[in-house]
PDB file of C-alpha atoms in Angstrom:
ATOM      1  CA  MET T 314     -11.213  -3.896 -17.373  1.00 88.00           C
ATOM      2  CA  SER T 315      -9.238  -1.911 -14.814  1.00 97.00           C
ATOM      3  CA  PHE T 316      -6.577  -3.530 -12.617  1.00 98.00           C
ATOM      4  CA  ILE T 317      -8.419  -2.557  -9.404  1.00 98.00           C
ATOM      5  CA  GLU T 318     -12.202  -2.335  -9.350  1.00 98.00           C
ATOM      6  CA  PHE T 319     -14.401  -1.575  -6.355  1.00 98.00           C
ATOM      7  CA  GLU T 320     -18.045  -2.054  -7.293  1.00 98.00           C
ATOM      8  CA  SER T 321     -20.694  -0.859  -4.809  1.00 98.00           C
ATOM      9  CA  VAL T 322     -18.719  -2.117  -1.806  1.00 98.00           C
ATOM     10  CA  TYR T 323     -20.197  -2.028   1.683  1.00 98.00           C
ATOM     11  CA  LYS T 324     -18.598  -2.817   5.042  1.00 98.00           C
ATOM     12  CA  ARG T 325     -20.719  -2.558   8.187  1.00 97.00           C
ATOM     13  CA  TYR T 326     -19.822  -2.844  11.844  1.00 93.00           C
ATOM     14  CA  LYS T 327     -22.275  -3.309  14.706  1.00 92.00           C
ATOM     15  CA  MET T 328     -21.819  -1.397  17.961  1.00 89.00           C
ATOM     16  CA  GLY T 329     -24.723  -2.450  20.124  1.00 91.00           C
ATOM     17  CA  GLU T 330     -27.816  -1.308  18.281  1.00 91.00           C
ATOM     18  CA  ILE T 331     -25.865   1.074  16.057  1.00 93.00           C
ATOM     19  CA  THR T 332     -24.645   0.101  12.579  1.00 94.00           C
ATOM     20  CA  ILE T 333     -21.566   1.930  11.285  1.00 93.00           C
ATOM     21  CA  ASN T 334     -21.030   1.967   7.519  1.00 95.00           C
ATOM     22  CA  ALA T 335     -17.243   1.998   7.277  1.00 97.00           C
ATOM     23  CA  ALA T 336     -17.558   1.570   3.499  1.00 98.00           C
ATOM     24  CA  ASP T 337     -20.840   2.857   2.092  1.00 97.00           C
ATOM     25  CA  ASN T 338     -21.386   2.033  -1.589  1.00 98.00           C
ATOM     26  CA  VAL T 339     -17.710   2.582  -2.484  1.00 98.00           C
ATOM     27  CA  SER T 340     -16.946   2.374  -6.210  1.00 98.00           C
ATOM     28  CA  PHE T 341     -13.707   3.314  -7.969  1.00 98.00           C
ATOM     29  CA  GLN T 342     -11.093   1.923 -10.367  1.00 98.00           C
ATOM     30  CA  ALA T 343      -7.325   2.127 -10.774  1.00 98.00           C
ATOM     31  CA  GLU T 344      -5.230   1.054 -13.736  1.00 97.00           C
ATOM     32  CA  GLN T 345      -2.146  -1.148 -13.930  1.00 97.00           C
ATOM     33  CA  GLY T 346       1.005   0.808 -13.097  1.00 96.00           C
ATOM     34  CA  GLU T 347      -0.800   3.756 -11.548  1.00 97.00           C
ATOM     35  CA  ILE T 348      -0.226   5.421  -8.210  1.00 98.00           C
ATOM     36  CA  CYS T 349      -3.654   5.792  -6.631  1.00 98.00           C
ATOM     37  CA  ALA T 350      -3.988   8.020  -3.562  1.00 98.00           C
ATOM     38  CA  VAL T 351      -6.975   7.390  -1.294  1.00 98.00           C
ATOM     39  CA  VAL T 352      -7.372  10.484   0.861  1.00 97.00           C
ATOM     40  CA  GLY T 353      -9.662  11.688   3.590  1.00 96.00           C
ATOM     41  CA  PRO T 354      -9.835  12.614   7.276  1.00 94.00           C
ATOM     42  CA  SER T 355      -9.751  10.137  10.131  1.00 92.00           C
ATOM     43  CA  GLY T 356     -12.830   7.922  10.002  1.00 92.00           C
ATOM     44  CA  ALA T 357     -13.364   8.436   6.264  1.00 96.00           C
ATOM     45  CA  GLY T 358     -12.962   4.719   5.461  1.00 96.00           C
ATOM     46  CA  LYS T 359      -9.423   4.721   4.060  1.00 97.00           C
ATOM     47  CA  THR T 360      -8.124   1.864   6.205  1.00 95.00           C
ATOM     48  CA  THR T 361     -11.265  -0.169   5.508  1.00 97.00           C
ATOM     49  CA  VAL T 362     -10.619   0.146   1.771  1.00 97.00           C
ATOM     50  CA  LEU T 363      -6.974  -0.853   2.218  1.00 97.00           C
ATOM     51  CA  ASN T 364      -7.842  -3.847   4.408  1.00 97.00           C
ATOM     52  CA  ILE T 365     -10.428  -5.136   1.949  1.00 98.00           C
ATOM     53  CA  LEU T 366      -8.099  -4.640  -1.014  1.00 98.00           C
ATOM     54  CA  GLY T 367      -5.283  -6.370   0.857  1.00 97.00           C
ATOM     55  CA  GLY T 368      -7.406  -9.391   1.731  1.00 97.00           C
ATOM     56  CA  MET T 369      -7.195  -8.645   5.460  1.00 96.00           C
ATOM     57  CA  ASP T 370     -10.922  -7.947   5.723  1.00 96.00           C
ATOM     58  CA  SER T 371     -14.008  -8.816   3.702  1.00 96.00           C
ATOM     59  CA  CYS T 372     -16.836  -6.683   2.358  1.00 97.00           C
ATOM     60  CA  ASP T 373     -20.466  -7.344   3.249  1.00 97.00           C
ATOM     61  CA  ASP T 374     -21.799  -6.463  -0.201  1.00 98.00           C
ATOM     62  CA  GLY T 375     -20.379  -5.538  -3.582  1.00 98.00           C
ATOM     63  CA  LYS T 376     -17.415  -6.840  -5.565  1.00 98.00           C
ATOM     64  CA  VAL T 377     -13.678  -6.190  -5.492  1.00 98.00           C
ATOM     65  CA  ARG T 378     -11.592  -7.208  -8.492  1.00 98.00           C
ATOM     66  CA  VAL T 379      -7.807  -7.196  -8.758  1.00 98.00           C
ATOM     67  CA  GLY T 380      -6.177  -8.208 -12.025  1.00 97.00           C
ATOM     68  CA  GLY T 381      -9.480  -9.575 -13.297  1.00 96.00           C
ATOM     69  CA  GLU T 382     -10.063 -11.828 -10.277  1.00 97.00           C
ATOM     70  CA  VAL T 383     -12.954 -11.263  -7.877  1.00 98.00           C
ATOM     71  CA  ILE T 384     -10.990 -11.304  -4.624  1.00 98.00           C
ATOM     72  CA  SER T 385     -14.127 -10.549  -2.597  1.00 97.00           C
ATOM     73  CA  GLY T 386     -15.293 -14.052  -3.541  1.00 97.00           C
ATOM     74  CA  PHE T 387     -12.097 -15.865  -2.541  1.00 97.00           C
ATOM     75  CA  LYS T 388     -12.275 -18.681  -0.018  1.00 96.00           C
ATOM     76  CA  ARG T 389      -9.882 -18.654   2.953  1.00 95.00           C
ATOM     77  CA  LYS T 390      -7.080 -20.656   1.303  1.00 96.00           C
ATOM     78  CA  ARG T 391      -7.124 -18.597  -1.887  1.00 97.00           C
ATOM     79  CA  LEU T 392      -7.190 -15.381   0.149  1.00 96.00           C
ATOM     80  CA  ILE T 393      -4.055 -16.465   2.021  1.00 95.00           C
ATOM     81  CA  GLU T 394      -2.328 -17.137  -1.302  1.00 96.00           C
ATOM     82  CA  TYR T 395      -3.417 -13.715  -2.579  1.00 97.00           C
ATOM     83  CA  ARG T 396      -1.916 -11.947   0.447  1.00 95.00           C
ATOM     84  CA  ARG T 397       1.235 -14.038   0.283  1.00 94.00           C
ATOM     85  CA  TYR T 398       2.037 -13.777  -3.407  1.00 94.00           C
ATOM     86  CA  ASP T 399       0.208 -10.807  -4.921  1.00 95.00           C
ATOM     87  CA  VAL T 400       0.262  -8.015  -2.326  1.00 97.00           C
ATOM     88  CA  GLY T 401       3.059  -6.084  -0.660  1.00 96.00           C
ATOM     89  CA  PHE T 402       2.307  -4.040   2.465  1.00 96.00           C
ATOM     90  CA  ILE T 403       4.088  -0.920   3.725  1.00 94.00           C
ATOM     91  CA  PHE T 404       3.032   0.294   7.160  1.00 90.00           C
ATOM     92  CA  GLN T 405       3.311   3.662   8.890  1.00 86.00           C
ATOM     93  CA  PHE T 406       5.356   2.247  11.784  1.00 89.00           C
ATOM     94  CA  TYR T 407       7.491  -0.180   9.715  1.00 92.00           C
ATOM     95  CA  ASN T 408       6.663  -3.406  11.668  1.00 94.00           C
ATOM     96  CA  LEU T 409      10.223  -4.705  11.425  1.00 97.00           C
ATOM     97  CA  ILE T 410      11.367  -7.622  13.580  1.00 97.00           C
ATOM     98  CA  PRO T 411      13.770  -5.989  16.067  1.00 97.00           C
ATOM     99  CA  ASN T 412      16.175  -8.916  16.534  1.00 97.00           C
ATOM    100  CA  LEU T 413      16.717  -9.415  12.786  1.00 98.00           C
ATOM    101  CA  THR T 414      19.043  -7.325  10.627  1.00 98.00           C
ATOM    102  CA  ALA T 415      17.783  -5.315   7.673  1.00 98.00           C
ATOM    103  CA  LEU T 416      18.835  -8.104   5.336  1.00 98.00           C
ATOM    104  CA  GLU T 417      17.204 -10.792   7.477  1.00 98.00           C
ATOM    105  CA  ASN T 418      13.942  -8.841   7.683  1.00 97.00           C
ATOM    106  CA  VAL T 419      13.771  -8.723   3.896  1.00 97.00           C
ATOM    107  CA  GLU T 420      14.900 -12.335   3.466  1.00 97.00           C
ATOM    108  CA  LEU T 421      12.067 -13.441   5.741  1.00 95.00           C
ATOM    109  CA  ALA T 422       9.526 -12.027   3.292  1.00 93.00           C
ATOM    110  CA  THR T 423      11.185 -13.713   0.319  1.00 94.00           C
ATOM    111  CA  GLN T 424      10.696 -17.120   1.928  1.00 93.00           C
ATOM    112  CA  ILE T 425       6.917 -16.937   1.510  1.00 89.00           C
ATOM    113  CA  SER T 426       6.887 -15.829  -2.124  1.00 88.00           C
ATOM    114  CA  LYS T 427       7.148 -17.942  -5.276  1.00 87.00           C
ATOM    115  CA  LYS T 428       8.825 -15.264  -7.425  1.00 88.00           C
ATOM    116  CA  SER T 429      10.826 -13.352  -4.877  1.00 92.00           C
ATOM    117  CA  LEU T 430      13.711 -11.067  -5.734  1.00 94.00           C
ATOM    118  CA  ASP T 431      17.205 -11.147  -4.246  1.00 96.00           C
ATOM    119  CA  ALA T 432      16.952  -9.464  -0.828  1.00 97.00           C
ATOM    120  CA  LYS T 433      20.414  -7.907  -0.957  1.00 97.00           C
ATOM    121  CA  LYS T 434      19.851  -6.397  -4.404  1.00 95.00           C
ATOM    122  CA  VAL T 435      16.513  -4.919  -3.360  1.00 95.00           C
ATOM    123  CA  LEU T 436      18.081  -3.299  -0.284  1.00 96.00           C
ATOM    124  CA  GLU T 437      20.848  -1.896  -2.470  1.00 94.00           C
ATOM    125  CA  ARG T 438      18.180  -0.514  -4.804  1.00 89.00           C
ATOM    126  CA  VAL T 439      16.522   1.418  -1.970  1.00 92.00           C
ATOM    127  CA  GLY T 440      19.854   2.898  -0.912  1.00 91.00           C
ATOM    128  CA  LEU T 441      20.774   0.624   1.998  1.00 96.00           C
ATOM    129  CA  ALA T 442      23.836  -1.184   0.635  1.00 96.00           C
ATOM    130  CA  GLU T 443      25.859  -0.079   3.661  1.00 97.00           C
ATOM    131  CA  ARG T 444      23.196  -1.013   6.235  1.00 97.00           C
ATOM    132  CA  LEU T 445      22.499  -4.664   5.397  1.00 98.00           C
ATOM    133  CA  ASN T 446      23.683  -5.977   8.757  1.00 98.00           C
ATOM    134  CA  SER T 447      22.201  -3.223  10.913  1.00 98.00           C
ATOM    135  CA  PHE T 448      19.355  -3.929  13.309  1.00 98.00           C
ATOM    136  CA  PRO T 449      16.210  -1.749  13.261  1.00 97.00           C
ATOM    137  CA  ALA T 450      17.239   0.073  16.465  1.00 97.00           C
ATOM    138  CA  GLN T 451      20.444   1.135  14.693  1.00 98.00           C
ATOM    139  CA  LEU T 452      18.542   2.680  11.766  1.00 97.00           C
ATOM    140  CA  SER T 453      16.861   6.054  11.389  1.00 95.00           C
ATOM    141  CA  GLY T 454      13.127   6.277  10.743  1.00 92.00           C
ATOM    142  CA  GLY T 455      13.723   6.822   7.041  1.00 93.00           C
ATOM    143  CA  GLU T 456      16.080   3.856   6.853  1.00 95.00           C
ATOM    144  CA  GLN T 457      13.588   1.630   8.656  1.00 95.00           C
ATOM    145  CA  GLN T 458      10.883   2.637   6.185  1.00 94.00           C
ATOM    146  CA  ARG T 459      13.252   1.816   3.316  1.00 94.00           C
ATOM    147  CA  VAL T 460      13.712  -1.654   4.808  1.00 96.00           C
ATOM    148  CA  SER T 461       9.936  -1.930   4.997  1.00 96.00           C
ATOM    149  CA  ILE T 462       9.652  -0.971   1.327  1.00 94.00           C
ATOM    150  CA  ALA T 463      12.414  -3.415   0.371  1.00 95.00           C
ATOM    151  CA  ARG T 464      10.614  -6.168   2.290  1.00 96.00           C
ATOM    152  CA  ALA T 465       7.437  -5.492   0.320  1.00 95.00           C
ATOM    153  CA  LEU T 466       9.219  -5.214  -3.046  1.00 93.00           C
ATOM    154  CA  ALA T 467      11.249  -8.385  -2.495  1.00 94.00           C
ATOM    155  CA  LYS T 468       8.048 -10.409  -2.711  1.00 93.00           C
ATOM    156  CA  ASN T 469       7.702  -9.083  -6.279  1.00 92.00           C
ATOM    157  CA  PRO T 470       3.977  -8.367  -5.782  1.00 94.00           C
ATOM    158  CA  LYS T 471       1.431  -7.174  -8.315  1.00 93.00           C
ATOM    159  CA  LEU T 472       0.069  -4.579  -5.918  1.00 97.00           C
ATOM    160  CA  LEU T 473       1.768  -2.392  -3.308  1.00 97.00           C
ATOM    161  CA  LEU T 474      -0.439  -1.085  -0.470  1.00 97.00           C
ATOM    162  CA  CYS T 475       0.918   1.774   1.631  1.00 96.00           C
ATOM    163  CA  ASP T 476      -0.686   2.815   4.913  1.00 94.00           C
ATOM    164  CA  GLU T 477       0.391   6.419   5.673  1.00 92.00           C
ATOM    165  CA  PRO T 478       3.977   5.638   4.548  1.00 91.00           C
ATOM    166  CA  THR T 479       5.268   9.095   5.512  1.00 90.00           C
ATOM    167  CA  GLY T 480       3.201   9.571   8.664  1.00 87.00           C
ATOM    168  CA  ALA T 481       6.066   8.897  11.078  1.00 86.00           C
ATOM    169  CA  LEU T 482       8.759  10.654   9.037  1.00 88.00           C
ATOM    170  CA  ASP T 483      10.103  14.188   8.800  1.00 88.00           C
ATOM    171  CA  TYR T 484       9.461  16.318   5.715  1.00 90.00           C
ATOM    172  CA  THR T 485      12.708  15.607   3.846  1.00 89.00           C
ATOM    173  CA  THR T 486      12.734  11.875   4.551  1.00 89.00           C
ATOM    174  CA  GLY T 487       9.043  11.638   3.665  1.00 90.00           C
ATOM    175  CA  LYS T 488       9.695  13.109   0.231  1.00 91.00           C
ATOM    176  CA  GLN T 489      12.536  10.642  -0.333  1.00 91.00           C
ATOM    177  CA  ILE T 490      10.234   7.731   0.497  1.00 92.00           C
ATOM    178  CA  LEU T 491       7.505   9.032  -1.837  1.00 94.00           C
ATOM    179  CA  LYS T 492      10.076   9.435  -4.635  1.00 93.00           C
ATOM    180  CA  LEU T 493      11.147   5.834  -4.086  1.00 92.00           C
ATOM    181  CA  LEU T 494       7.537   4.647  -4.370  1.00 94.00           C
ATOM    182  CA  GLN T 495       6.981   6.731  -7.485  1.00 95.00           C
ATOM    183  CA  ASP T 496      10.168   5.446  -9.145  1.00 94.00           C
ATOM    184  CA  THR T 497       9.190   1.871  -8.290  1.00 92.00           C
ATOM    185  CA  SER T 498       5.809   2.274  -9.971  1.00 94.00           C
ATOM    186  CA  ARG T 499       7.303   3.869 -13.083  1.00 94.00           C
ATOM    187  CA  GLU T 500      10.180   1.418 -13.457  1.00 92.00           C
ATOM    188  CA  THR T 501       8.332  -1.836 -12.729  1.00 92.00           C
ATOM    189  CA  GLY T 502       4.738  -1.102 -13.747  1.00 93.00           C
ATOM    190  CA  MET T 503       3.602  -2.012 -10.257  1.00 95.00           C
ATOM    191  CA  THR T 504       0.295  -0.563  -9.082  1.00 97.00           C
ATOM    192  CA  VAL T 505       0.706   1.441  -5.866  1.00 97.00           C
ATOM    193  CA  LEU T 506      -2.168   2.474  -3.600  1.00 98.00           C
ATOM    194  CA  ILE T 507      -1.379   4.995  -0.873  1.00 97.00           C
ATOM    195  CA  ILE T 508      -3.840   5.883   1.863  1.00 96.00           C
ATOM    196  CA  THR T 509      -3.174   9.202   3.546  1.00 95.00           C
ATOM    197  CA  HIS T 510      -4.805  12.164   5.233  1.00 92.00           C
ATOM    198  CA  ASN T 511      -2.155  14.418   3.637  1.00 91.00           C
ATOM    199  CA  GLN T 512      -3.744  16.111   0.609  1.00 92.00           C
ATOM    200  CA  ALA T 513      -0.347  17.553  -0.374  1.00 92.00           C
ATOM    201  CA  ILE T 514       0.723  14.129  -1.638  1.00 94.00           C
ATOM    202  CA  THR T 515      -1.997  13.990  -4.312  1.00 96.00           C
ATOM    203  CA  PRO T 516      -0.142  15.858  -7.123  1.00 97.00           C
ATOM    204  CA  MET T 517       2.232  12.862  -7.499  1.00 97.00           C
ATOM    205  CA  ALA T 518      -0.649  10.402  -7.968  1.00 98.00           C
ATOM    206  CA  ASN T 519      -2.232   9.338 -11.246  1.00 98.00           C
ATOM    207  CA  ARG T 520      -5.611   8.974  -9.569  1.00 98.00           C
ATOM    208  CA  ILE T 521      -7.037  10.510  -6.401  1.00 98.00           C
ATOM    209  CA  VAL T 522     -10.010   8.982  -4.579  1.00 98.00           C
ATOM    210  CA  SER T 523     -11.390  11.225  -1.830  1.00 98.00           C
ATOM    211  CA  LEU T 524     -13.464   9.590   0.906  1.00 98.00           C
ATOM    212  CA  ARG T 525     -15.798  11.125   3.461  1.00 97.00           C
ATOM    213  CA  SER T 526     -17.779   9.191   6.067  1.00 96.00           C
ATOM    214  CA  GLY T 527     -17.260   5.914   4.222  1.00 97.00           C
ATOM    215  CA  ARG T 528     -18.415   7.267   0.841  1.00 98.00           C
ATOM    216  CA  VAL T 529     -16.540   8.278  -2.287  1.00 98.00           C
ATOM    217  CA  PHE T 530     -16.701  12.072  -2.389  1.00 97.00           C
ATOM    218  CA  THR T 531     -14.666  12.734  -5.544  1.00 98.00           C
ATOM    219  CA  ILE T 532     -12.486  10.856  -8.024  1.00 98.00           C
ATOM    220  CA  ALA T 533      -9.886  12.774 -10.026  1.00 98.00           C
ATOM    221  CA  VAL T 534      -7.527  11.563 -12.755  1.00 98.00           C
ATOM    222  CA  ASN T 535      -4.195  13.368 -12.953  1.00 97.00           C
ATOM    223  CA  ASP T 536      -2.713  13.118 -16.446  1.00 95.00           C
ATOM    224  CA  ARG T 537       0.464  14.949 -15.427  1.00 96.00           C
ATOM    225  CA  PRO T 538       1.624  13.761 -12.004  1.00 96.00           C
ATOM    226  CA  VAL T 539       4.532  15.772 -10.650  1.00 96.00           C
ATOM    227  CA  SER T 540       7.743  14.341  -9.284  1.00 95.00           C
ATOM    228  CA  ALA T 541       7.536  13.527  -5.585  1.00 94.00           C
ATOM    229  CA  GLU T 542      10.593  15.748  -5.132  1.00 91.00           C
ATOM    230  CA  ARG T 543       8.515  18.788  -6.038  1.00 91.00           C
ATOM    231  CA  ILE T 544       5.580  18.356  -3.693  1.00 89.00           C
ATOM    232  CA  GLU T 545       5.397  20.427  -0.527  1.00 84.00           C
ATOM    233  CA  TRP T 546       3.389  20.186   2.670  1.00 76.00           C
TER     234      TRP T 546
END
């Protein structure tokens, strides 16, 4: 059994008399410790997949398993626990609390987790030892994204979900962030799912799921992912 399993998943939205299939019979798997890139143009269904996998939305049909548990069948209380303890989120625009320091932003996340890591040590690990007491407005975009990653890692989750993690960053900083995600997966065995429209990122992934119009177009397994430092776009 794979760590992540989507099995014939559907998600439909009604707009008047029109039904939009945001996820249309989506099926794919990802293994423990892999980096899985879900790619496709705007409207392909990437965010729908991420939201369902993260427990922020539900599917209308099909099954979603994570770590052997059918999360698509969770009741509300169990779904809250799943989001709180098992999943770390990294967003394109960081979503840091502006009146809290870098350290305080990360400490806030540790307060809702049972097996949290030391916030200061995690920030040091992502290269922010000298910026612990800085506020988000005093940090560069790359530094803010590192705080966002530290916040997610400090929860010590089983699964790390990344929504366009380099979308708001310049080329050099974006590569540094991808290298950090890749190192985290390799060193901890954490499963990382990245949704992106940037096909250039795919060589660093172990598995690439391509979506088009809510459907899985292709699935490719990469036995020799390259270092994030070597990718170019």
